[in-house]
Each structure stands twice: as structure tokens, then as C-alpha cells.
Amino acid sequence: MATPNTPLWEVFIRSRNGLAHKHVGSLHASDATMALQAARDIYTRRGEGLSIWVVPSTAITASDPAEKGMMFEPAESKIYRHPTFYEVPEEVGHM
Amino acid sequence: MYTQALNTAETDDRGLEDAAKDAAKAAQFQARIDAEERIEPNDWMPAAYRKTLTRQISQHAHSEIVGMLPEGNWITRAPTLRRKAALLAKVQDECGHGLYLYAAAETLGSSREELVDAMLAGKAKYSSIFNYPTLTWADIGTIGWLVDGAAIMNQIPLCRCSYGPYARAMIRVCKEESFHQRQGYEIMLTLCRGSDEQKAMAQDALDRWWWPVLMMFGPPDATSQHSDTSTKWKIKRFSNDELRQKFVDATVPQAQYLGLTIPDPGMTQDADGHWRYSEIDWTEFKQVLAGNGPCNRDRMAARRKAHDEGAWVREAATAYAAKRARRQTAQAAE
Ligand SMILES: [Fe+2]
Ligand SMILES: [Fe+2]
């Protein structure tokens, strides 16, 4: 008999250094409590973090890679959003 | 990793128009690979790329899981508490490696359960090295030193594999492997500095594991069936023989330091420093792959038993989650 499927969860961990929760991988668990415990065992065996989030994978809506041109083009053409676009005389020093 | 919502199944009956579109997509795909871009789960990929990677990553996952058996065999008999704690941690890491890899394989569209069931049914392979027995404590040292050493050689280039989820899983794995190899070498060093009997035990383990470890890199380049397309797709960055040679060159001085003899009387060093090993007995490799190694039946039986004995746990966890979900819906309705 085929094994029945167990739900998939995405795991996010916040490390010691105060950065945001970061996606580290995924795992299978029947509920949120077990997902948290499994995430502790699978992804934090060497002190990788101080906080864990688990999110059901089905709750994630992803952007479509086929549309990435249209999706991200508006940001690519706006070079004036970067500090290097502007000229500051050398005499002014670091800015 | 990632939702599979956007992964559409490849259909079999396609018109000519579709075939032409596919050829254009395939060319675009190869251009991305050539530009060292990473392919992500929801990107278009040729069906053969998906199939090759599903096979390779799931085999890799099965190997990590089955690989827990030969070492697990010694956890209760480790000579000291320090060795026992280290071995337990190592075996636990291997389980983690299996899980990272199953997760990477699943992003290609097969479920965890399908992949595991294929292994339990004997339809999927795992590394032939785990079909050899661990007869003495020195085997645990030799496995860490050589089997994990060979795995590291193989896995470092996979950190740059074209498929993103596999490459990322390999980065995690490689970070953890170094401890495995060092704890193994330390066991060997302790035995080699010990009594004559201990040193003889270390030599005996090396004698038994050396050739099977060289076979871990796979068949010689001249006869390997998967290498060409895997190289083109940047799944594989070095050939089997290249990796095997790197491994031998790295290992010979380590064996010399231990005062152990590599069981290959024909081995010589080239003018350019490379150690040339004798012909490998590929009939043994084929026999083990075909299921006739010393422990194939034991390993499969152990995996099936563990899976069957865990069935009630999976059932209970699923039933509990369903009950809780029903209760929550009922409370929300009140
Ligand atoms: Fe591993
Ligand atoms: Fe390992």
C-alpha cells in the first residue's frame, strides 16, 4: 500500500545575530507542533537559531518565473534609485 | 522547499507546434545553464533534466538514510562515552542529510512518500558502499575517514550544481561532513597509536574498505552512461575518474601518517605527484549493485521493518491532527 501523504511545511529561522527569519528548508509533519519540533531537530543541531517559524507550504503564493521580466523590469530601469547615480564633489568627503 | 503550485505536469501527446516551442525553450534553458544561472523549481526545464535530477537526488537521499545502518550498528558498543556521543551525533546528521535531500528532490514534483516507497520496493538504488558490513570498531573509524571523505570529494562540486535546491542542500551537507571525517580519522589515529592488536584491526578495516570506497565514485569514465548530459547540464562538474584520482591523492599521505598500508601493491607515484592505483574489480561493483553484496538483504529488511513499525505513529499523528482541525472548525462555528 502506498504511504499516505503528510503535509509539507517551510521552515524559517532567526539566527543569533539579530537578522530577520530566513528560509532554511522544508519538512513534513502532520501538525504545527510536530513541525516545530522536527524543525528544531533538522535545522538547529548546531545553534543555528533562536526562533523558528513554520508555515504550511500551501499557504505560500509564489511569483511566476515566466513573468519575471514584466514583474521586475520597473526596478531595473530606475538607476536614479541608487546612491551611485548622484555626484558629490570629492571635497565634500564621504556621504 | 517552495510550493509546487506552479509546477505543471508534462503532457505526453503534443502537437508539432508544441515540439517547436519546446525546442526553443530547451535552447533558452541551455543558455541559462551556460551562463551559470541556477534553475529553480518553478522554472521551465526539459523533462529529462527533471528525471535525471529526481533519480540522482533521491538516490543520494536513500544513501544517507541507509548509510545510518552500518554505523548505527556500533552506537551501543562504542568504546567510550565520548565516542558514543560523537557517533550518535554523526548518525543523526546523516538522517538530516537524507531529509534535506528528499526535500530538494520533492521540488521536482515527486512526493516524499513516492520516493521512499520506491526505495522500499527495491526500485530505487542507494550507494553500494552501504552494503558492506561493519565488523569491528575500526570500521567506524574507516567509514568516517574514507567513506565520508569520498562523499565530501563528490559533494563539494555539487554545491555549484545548476539546480538551486540541490546546490543549497549540498552546502548545508558539506558544512556538516567535515566533523564526520575528522572524528573517523581520530578513531584511526587512536587505534594506530595503540596496541599491536588495535593497529592490526585498523589495517584490517582499511584492507576491507579501500576498494569498495574507490568504487563509490562510480564506473570508469569510458563506460559511464549518465556523464555526458549531466556535464552539459552542469549537474556534474568533474568526471568519476577525476574525482577518484583527487581522492586517492588526498588519502595516500593520510594513510602514510597513520602508518597503514593501502592494499594495492601495484600503486605507484607519478613524476607529477599523482598516485596511480591498480585496476578496480568492477565485477564486484556490478554484483553489489545487482543486490548480491554482503548486506543488501539486511539493509532492505531493516529499512522495511523501520517503516512498518513506524506506521502506527504516522497514523496516530494524522488522526490527531484531523481531530484538532475538526475541533477548531467546530469552535469557530460556535
Ligand atoms: Fe551525509
Ligand atoms: Fe557524513
GROMACS .gro file of C-alpha atoms in nm, chain B residues 5-332:
model
  328
  100ALA     CA    1   0.174   2.504  -0.712
  101LEU     CA    2   0.322   2.632  -1.038
  102ASN     CA    3   0.475   2.305  -1.148
  103THR     CA    4   0.268   2.175  -1.433
  104ALA     CA    5   0.288   1.814  -1.544
  105GLU     CA    6   0.440   1.744  -1.883
  106THR     CA    7   0.178   1.608  -2.116
  107ASP     CA    8   0.258   1.319  -2.346
  108ASP     CA    9   0.054   1.389  -2.658
  109ARG     CA   10   0.190   1.708  -2.804
  110GLY     CA   11   0.143   1.862  -3.146
  111LEU     CA   12   0.426   1.970  -3.374
  112GLU     CA   13   0.375   2.331  -3.270
  113ASP     CA   14   0.438   2.236  -2.908
  114ALA     CA   15   0.750   2.044  -3.008
  115ALA     CA   16   0.890   2.354  -3.181
  116LYS     CA   17   0.811   2.566  -2.875
  117ASP     CA   18   0.988   2.310  -2.658
  118ALA     CA   19   1.299   2.322  -2.877
  119ALA     CA   20   1.312   2.699  -2.831
  120LYS     CA   21   1.263   2.663  -2.456
  121ALA     CA   22   1.532   2.396  -2.440
  122ALA     CA   23   1.778   2.629  -2.615
  123GLN     CA   24   1.690   2.908  -2.371
  124PHE     CA   25   1.733   2.666  -2.081
  125GLN     CA   26   2.079   2.559  -2.200
  126ALA     CA   27   2.178   2.924  -2.241
  127ARG     CA   28   2.083   2.989  -1.877
  128ILE     CA   29   2.292   2.688  -1.768
  129ASP     CA   30   2.588   2.806  -1.977
  130ALA     CA   31   2.560   3.149  -1.812
  131GLU     CA   32   2.591   2.975  -1.470
  132GLU     CA   33   2.236   3.073  -1.372
  133ARG     CA   34   2.062   2.849  -1.118
  134ILE     CA   35   1.748   2.662  -1.223
  135GLU     CA   36   1.468   2.692  -0.966
  136PRO     CA   37   1.172   2.457  -0.907
  137ASN     CA   38   0.909   2.655  -1.096
  138ASP     CA   39   1.133   2.735  -1.396
  139TRP     CA   40   1.079   2.552  -1.723
  140MET     CA   41   1.315   2.254  -1.755
  141PRO     CA   42   1.342   1.964  -2.002
  142ALA     CA   43   1.161   1.650  -1.883
  143ALA     CA   44   1.492   1.459  -1.896
  144TYR     CA   45   1.662   1.713  -1.667
  145ARG     CA   46   1.380   1.674  -1.416
  146LYS     CA   47   1.400   1.294  -1.440
  147THR     CA   48   1.780   1.277  -1.409
  148LEU     CA   49   1.780   1.503  -1.104
  149THR     CA   50   1.488   1.325  -0.937
  150ARG     CA   51   1.678   0.998  -0.977
  151GLN     CA   52   2.011   1.139  -0.859
  152ILE     CA   53   1.884   1.342  -0.561
  153SER     CA   54   1.651   1.068  -0.436
  154GLN     CA   55   1.929   0.808  -0.467
  155HIS     CA   56   2.151   1.042  -0.272
  156ALA     CA   57   1.878   1.077  -0.004
  157HIS     CA   58   1.829   0.699   0.016
  158SER     CA   59   2.207   0.659   0.059
  159GLU     CA   60   2.213   0.896   0.358
  160ILE     CA   61   1.927   0.705   0.523
  161VAL     CA   62   2.056   0.352   0.451
  162GLY     CA   63   2.404   0.479   0.546
  163MET     CA   64   2.281   0.518   0.905
  164LEU     CA   65   2.254   0.140   0.939
  165PRO     CA   66   2.619   0.023   0.925
  166GLU     CA   67   2.722   0.291   1.177
  167GLY     CA   68   2.410   0.267   1.392
  168ASN     CA   69   2.520  -0.092   1.445
  169TRP     CA   70   2.805   0.035   1.671
  170ILE     CA   71   2.633   0.307   1.876
  171THR     CA   72   2.562   0.081   2.174
  172ARG     CA   73   2.912  -0.071   2.156
  173ALA     CA   74   3.125   0.243   2.116
  174PRO     CA   75   3.435   0.211   2.337
  175THR     CA   76   3.385   0.534   2.538
  176LEU     CA   77   3.106   0.779   2.616
  177ARG     CA   78   3.286   1.046   2.409
  178ARG     CA   79   3.298   0.817   2.104
  179LYS     CA   80   2.937   0.717   2.158
  180ALA     CA   81   2.814   1.078   2.173
  181ALA     CA   82   3.013   1.166   1.859
  182LEU     CA   83   2.886   0.864   1.665
  183LEU     CA   84   2.528   0.934   1.769
  184ALA     CA   85   2.563   1.295   1.650
  185LYS     CA   86   2.713   1.180   1.321
  186VAL     CA   87   2.436   0.928   1.253
  187GLN     CA   88   2.178   1.196   1.339
  188ASP     CA   89   2.347   1.429   1.086
  189GLU     CA   90   2.317   1.161   0.817
  190CYS     CA   91   1.944   1.143   0.887
  191GLY     CA   92   1.929   1.522   0.848
  192HIS     CA   93   2.117   1.495   0.516
  193GLY     CA   94   1.861   1.244   0.394
  194LEU     CA   95   1.580   1.483   0.486
  195TYR     CA   96   1.738   1.791   0.319
  196LEU     CA   97   1.784   1.582   0.006
  197TYR     CA   98   1.432   1.438  -0.001
  198ALA     CA   99   1.304   1.797   0.030
  199ALA     CA  100   1.522   1.902  -0.266
  200ALA     CA  101   1.401   1.603  -0.473
  201GLU     CA  102   1.038   1.683  -0.394
  202THR     CA  103   1.065   2.029  -0.552
  203LEU     CA  104   1.089   1.842  -0.885
  204GLY     CA  105   0.735   1.713  -0.843
  205SER     CA  106   0.752   1.367  -0.680
  206SER     CA  107   0.616   1.328  -0.327
  207ARG     CA  108   0.832   1.217  -0.034
  208GLU     CA  109   0.612   0.913   0.007
  209GLU     CA  110   0.652   0.806  -0.359
  210LEU     CA  111   1.030   0.839  -0.333
  211VAL     CA  112   1.051   0.642  -0.008
  212ASP     CA  113   0.810   0.375  -0.134
  213ALA     CA  114   1.022   0.329  -0.450
  214MET     CA  115   1.326   0.262  -0.230
  215LEU     CA  116   1.140   0.021  -0.003
  216ALA     CA  117   1.008  -0.163  -0.309
  217GLY     CA  118   1.368  -0.209  -0.428
  218LYS     CA  119   1.301   0.007  -0.738
  219ALA     CA  120   1.543   0.285  -0.641
  220LYS     CA  121   1.914   0.246  -0.573
  221TYR     CA  122   2.138   0.373  -0.294
  222SER     CA  123   2.517   0.384  -0.272
  223SER     CA  124   2.672   0.037  -0.299
  224ILE     CA  125   2.914   0.113  -0.012
  225PHE     CA  126   2.643   0.065   0.250
  226ASN     CA  127   2.604  -0.299   0.153
  227TYR     CA  128   2.930  -0.386   0.330
  228PRO     CA  129   2.931  -0.493   0.696
  229THR     CA  130   3.090  -0.311   0.991
  230LEU     CA  131   3.272  -0.596   1.163
  231THR     CA  132   3.490  -0.413   1.418
  232TRP     CA  133   3.515  -0.070   1.584
  233ALA     CA  134   3.793   0.015   1.334
  234ASP     CA  135   3.529   0.002   1.059
  235ILE     CA  136   3.363   0.304   1.219
  236GLY     CA  137   3.692   0.494   1.202
  237THR     CA  138   3.745   0.384   0.842
  238ILE     CA  139   3.394   0.485   0.736
  239GLY     CA  140   3.433   0.836   0.878
  240TRP     CA  141   3.779   0.877   0.730
  241LEU     CA  142   3.724   0.719   0.386
  242VAL     CA  143   3.350   0.688   0.314
  243ASP     CA  144   3.273   1.038   0.438
  244GLY     CA  145   3.600   1.155   0.281
  245ALA     CA  146   3.490   1.020  -0.058
  246ALA     CA  147   3.143   1.169  -0.008
  247ILE     CA  148   3.297   1.513   0.058
  248MET     CA  149   3.505   1.486  -0.262
  249ASN     CA  150   3.186   1.412  -0.453
  250GLN     CA  151   2.965   1.670  -0.279
  251ILE     CA  152   3.183   1.981  -0.288
  252PRO     CA  153   3.138   2.029  -0.665
  253LEU     CA  154   2.764   1.958  -0.621
  254CYS     CA  155   2.741   2.283  -0.418
  255ARG     CA  156   2.766   2.450  -0.762
  256CYS     CA  157   2.514   2.220  -0.933
  257SER     CA  158   2.281   2.400  -1.176
  258TYR     CA  159   1.969   2.303  -0.980
  259GLY     CA  160   1.926   2.554  -0.695
  260PRO     CA  161   1.758   2.338  -0.428
  261TYR     CA  162   2.016   2.057  -0.473
  262ALA     CA  163   2.308   2.301  -0.459
  263ARG     CA  164   2.171   2.463  -0.141
  264ALA     CA  165   2.113   2.126   0.026
  265MET     CA  166   2.473   2.031  -0.059
  266ILE     CA  167   2.609   2.347   0.104
  267ARG     CA  168   2.441   2.251   0.433
  268VAL     CA  169   2.560   1.891   0.399
  269CYS     CA  170   2.921   1.986   0.325
  270LYS     CA  171   2.936   2.213   0.632
  271GLU     CA  172   2.846   1.913   0.846
  272GLU     CA  173   3.059   1.648   0.675
  273SER     CA  174   3.395   1.776   0.790
  274PHE     CA  175   3.325   1.672   1.150
  275HIS     CA  176   3.237   1.321   1.025
  276GLN     CA  177   3.568   1.273   0.852
  277ARG     CA  178   3.773   1.416   1.136
  278GLN     CA  179   3.607   1.201   1.404
  279GLY     CA  180   3.677   0.895   1.183
  280TYR     CA  181   4.042   0.985   1.133
  281GLU     CA  182   4.080   1.046   1.506
  282ILE     CA  183   3.949   0.694   1.576
  283MET     CA  184   4.206   0.553   1.329
  284LEU     CA  185   4.485   0.760   1.482
  285THR     CA  186   4.400   0.635   1.831
  286LEU     CA  187   4.396   0.273   1.713
  287CYS     CA  188   4.722   0.311   1.521
  288ARG     CA  189   4.895   0.457   1.827
  289GLY     CA  190   4.754   0.178   2.045
  290SER     CA  191   4.847  -0.189   2.091
  291ASP     CA  192   4.961  -0.418   1.808
  292GLU     CA  193   4.615  -0.574   1.806
  293GLN     CA  194   4.449  -0.233   1.769
  294LYS     CA  195   4.679  -0.137   1.483
  295ALA     CA  196   4.615  -0.471   1.313
  296MET     CA  197   4.241  -0.407   1.349
  297ALA     CA  198   4.282  -0.066   1.179
  298GLN     CA  199   4.483  -0.225   0.893
  299ASP     CA  200   4.222  -0.499   0.851
  300ALA     CA  201   3.944  -0.241   0.823
  301LEU     CA  202   4.141  -0.042   0.563
  302ASP     CA  203   4.207  -0.365   0.369
  303ARG     CA  204   3.836  -0.441   0.350
  304TRP     CA  205   3.710  -0.087   0.276
  305TRP     CA  206   3.971   0.051   0.034
  306TRP     CA  207   3.843  -0.098  -0.291
  307PRO     CA  208   3.470  -0.055  -0.219
  308VAL     CA  209   3.543   0.313  -0.134
  309LEU     CA  210   3.716   0.365  -0.472
  310MET     CA  211   3.406   0.215  -0.637
  311MET     CA  212   3.189   0.482  -0.469
  312PHE     CA  213   3.291   0.727  -0.743
  313GLY     CA  214   3.109   0.513  -0.998
  314PRO     CA  215   3.214   0.330  -1.315
  315PRO     CA  216   3.519   0.448  -1.512
  316ASP     CA  217   3.458   0.742  -1.749
  317ALA     CA  218   3.486   0.521  -2.056
  318THR     CA  219   3.176   0.320  -1.956
  319SER     CA  220   2.965   0.569  -1.757
  320GLN     CA  221   2.619   0.615  -1.910
  321HIS     CA  222   2.494   0.934  -1.743
  322SER     CA  223   2.800   1.158  -1.759
  323ASP     CA  224   2.762   1.340  -2.092
  324THR     CA  225   2.426   1.508  -2.041
  325SER     CA  226   2.493   1.562  -1.669
  326THR     CA  227   2.809   1.753  -1.761
  327LYS     CA  228   2.627   1.957  -2.025
  328TRP     CA  229   2.359   2.045  -1.767
  329LYS     CA  230   2.625   2.128  -1.504
  330ILE     CA  231   2.489   1.873  -1.262
  331LYS     CA  232   2.829   1.709  -1.273
  332ARG     CA  233   3.143   1.923  -1.277
  333PHE     CA  234   3.411   1.654  -1.264
  334SER     CA  235   3.417   1.303  -1.410
  335ASN     CA  236   3.413   0.989  -1.194
  336ASP     CA  237   3.780   0.918  -1.267
  337GLU     CA  238   3.886   1.277  -1.194
  338LEU     CA  239   3.717   1.270  -0.852
  339ARG     CA  240   3.856   0.924  -0.776
  340GLN     CA  241   4.208   1.044  -0.857
  341LYS     CA  242   4.171   1.352  -0.635
  342PHE     CA  243   4.052   1.129  -0.353
  343VAL     CA  244   4.342   0.884  -0.388
  344ASP     CA  245   4.597   1.168  -0.399
  345ALA     CA  246   4.449   1.320  -0.083
  346THR     CA  247   4.423   0.990   0.103
  347VAL     CA  248   4.763   0.828   0.047
  348PRO     CA  249   4.954   1.074   0.270
  349GLN     CA  250   4.686   1.037   0.541
  350ALA     CA  251   4.734   0.658   0.538
  351GLN     CA  252   5.112   0.704   0.550
  352TYR     CA  253   5.077   0.926   0.855
  353LEU     CA  254   4.876   0.653   1.027
  354GLY     CA  255   5.145   0.400   0.934
  355LEU     CA  256   4.889   0.192   0.744
  356THR     CA  257   4.944   0.021   0.409
  357ILE     CA  258   4.697   0.075   0.125
  358PRO     CA  259   4.607  -0.274   0.000
  359ASP     CA  260   4.730  -0.209  -0.354
  360PRO     CA  261   5.084  -0.342  -0.406
  361GLY     CA  262   5.083  -0.208  -0.762
  362MET     CA  263   5.032   0.152  -0.655
  363THR     CA  264   5.298   0.394  -0.779
  364GLN     CA  265   5.353   0.769  -0.769
  365ASP     CA  266   5.387   0.958  -1.098
  366ALA     CA  267   5.652   1.219  -1.169
  367ASP     CA  268   5.373   1.478  -1.135
  368GLY     CA  269   5.284   1.352  -0.787
  369HIS     CA  270   4.965   1.158  -0.867
  370TRP     CA  271   4.920   0.814  -0.711
  371ARG     CA  272   4.830   0.556  -0.977
  372TYR     CA  273   4.614   0.275  -0.845
  373SER     CA  274   4.567  -0.071  -0.992
  374GLU     CA  275   4.268  -0.190  -1.194
  375ILE     CA  276   3.942  -0.191  -0.995
  376ASP     CA  277   3.736  -0.512  -0.986
  377TRP     CA  278   3.418  -0.383  -1.150
  378THR     CA  279   3.252  -0.725  -1.142
  379GLU     CA  280   3.231  -0.690  -0.763
  380PHE     CA  281   3.072  -0.344  -0.804
  381LYS     CA  282   2.813  -0.481  -1.050
  382GLN     CA  283   2.735  -0.771  -0.819
  383VAL     CA  284   2.674  -0.541  -0.522
  384LEU     CA  285   2.459  -0.306  -0.737
  385ALA     CA  286   2.260  -0.606  -0.859
  386GLY     CA  287   2.170  -0.686  -0.497
  387ASN     CA  288   2.431  -0.951  -0.424
  388GLY     CA  289   2.659  -0.761  -0.186
  389PRO     CA  290   2.722  -0.896   0.165
  390CYS     CA  291   2.444  -0.689   0.329
  391ASN     CA  292   2.191  -0.588   0.058
  392ARG     CA  293   1.915  -0.807   0.200
  393ASP     CA  294   1.982  -0.699   0.561
  394ARG     CA  295   1.974  -0.331   0.471
  395MET     CA  296   1.645  -0.354   0.284
  396ALA     CA  297   1.491  -0.569   0.556
  397ALA     CA  298   1.598  -0.316   0.823
  398ARG     CA  299   1.452  -0.021   0.629
  399ARG     CA  300   1.123  -0.202   0.565
  400LYS     CA  301   1.096  -0.305   0.929
  401ALA     CA  302   1.158   0.053   1.048
  402HIS     CA  303   0.899   0.184   0.802
  403ASP     CA  304   0.638  -0.075   0.901
  404GLU     CA  305   0.698  -0.026   1.271
  405GLY     CA  306   0.655   0.349   1.228
  406ALA     CA  307   0.317   0.310   1.054
  407TRP     CA  308   0.113   0.344   1.376
  408VAL     CA  309   0.299   0.665   1.466
  409ARG     CA  310   0.218   0.822   1.127
  410GLU     CA  311  -0.145   0.707   1.157
  411ALA     CA  312  -0.182   0.841   1.512
  412ALA     CA  313  -0.024   1.178   1.423
  413THR     CA  314  -0.252   1.215   1.119
  414ALA     CA  315  -0.563   1.119   1.321
  415TYR     CA  316  -0.470   1.362   1.600
  416ALA     CA  317  -0.413   1.648   1.353
  417ALA     CA  318  -0.750   1.575   1.188
  418LYS     CA  319  -0.928   1.569   1.527
  419ARG     CA  320  -0.771   1.901   1.627
  420ALA     CA  321  -0.865   2.058   1.294
  421ARG     CA  322  -1.229   1.941   1.336
  422ARG     CA  323  -1.243   2.080   1.689
  423GLN     CA  324  -1.110   2.416   1.572
  424THR     CA  325  -1.369   2.439   1.296
  425ALA     CA  326  -1.645   2.347   1.545
  426GLN     CA  327  -1.525   2.613   1.794
  427ALA     CA  328  -1.508   2.876   1.520
   0.00000   0.00000   0.00000
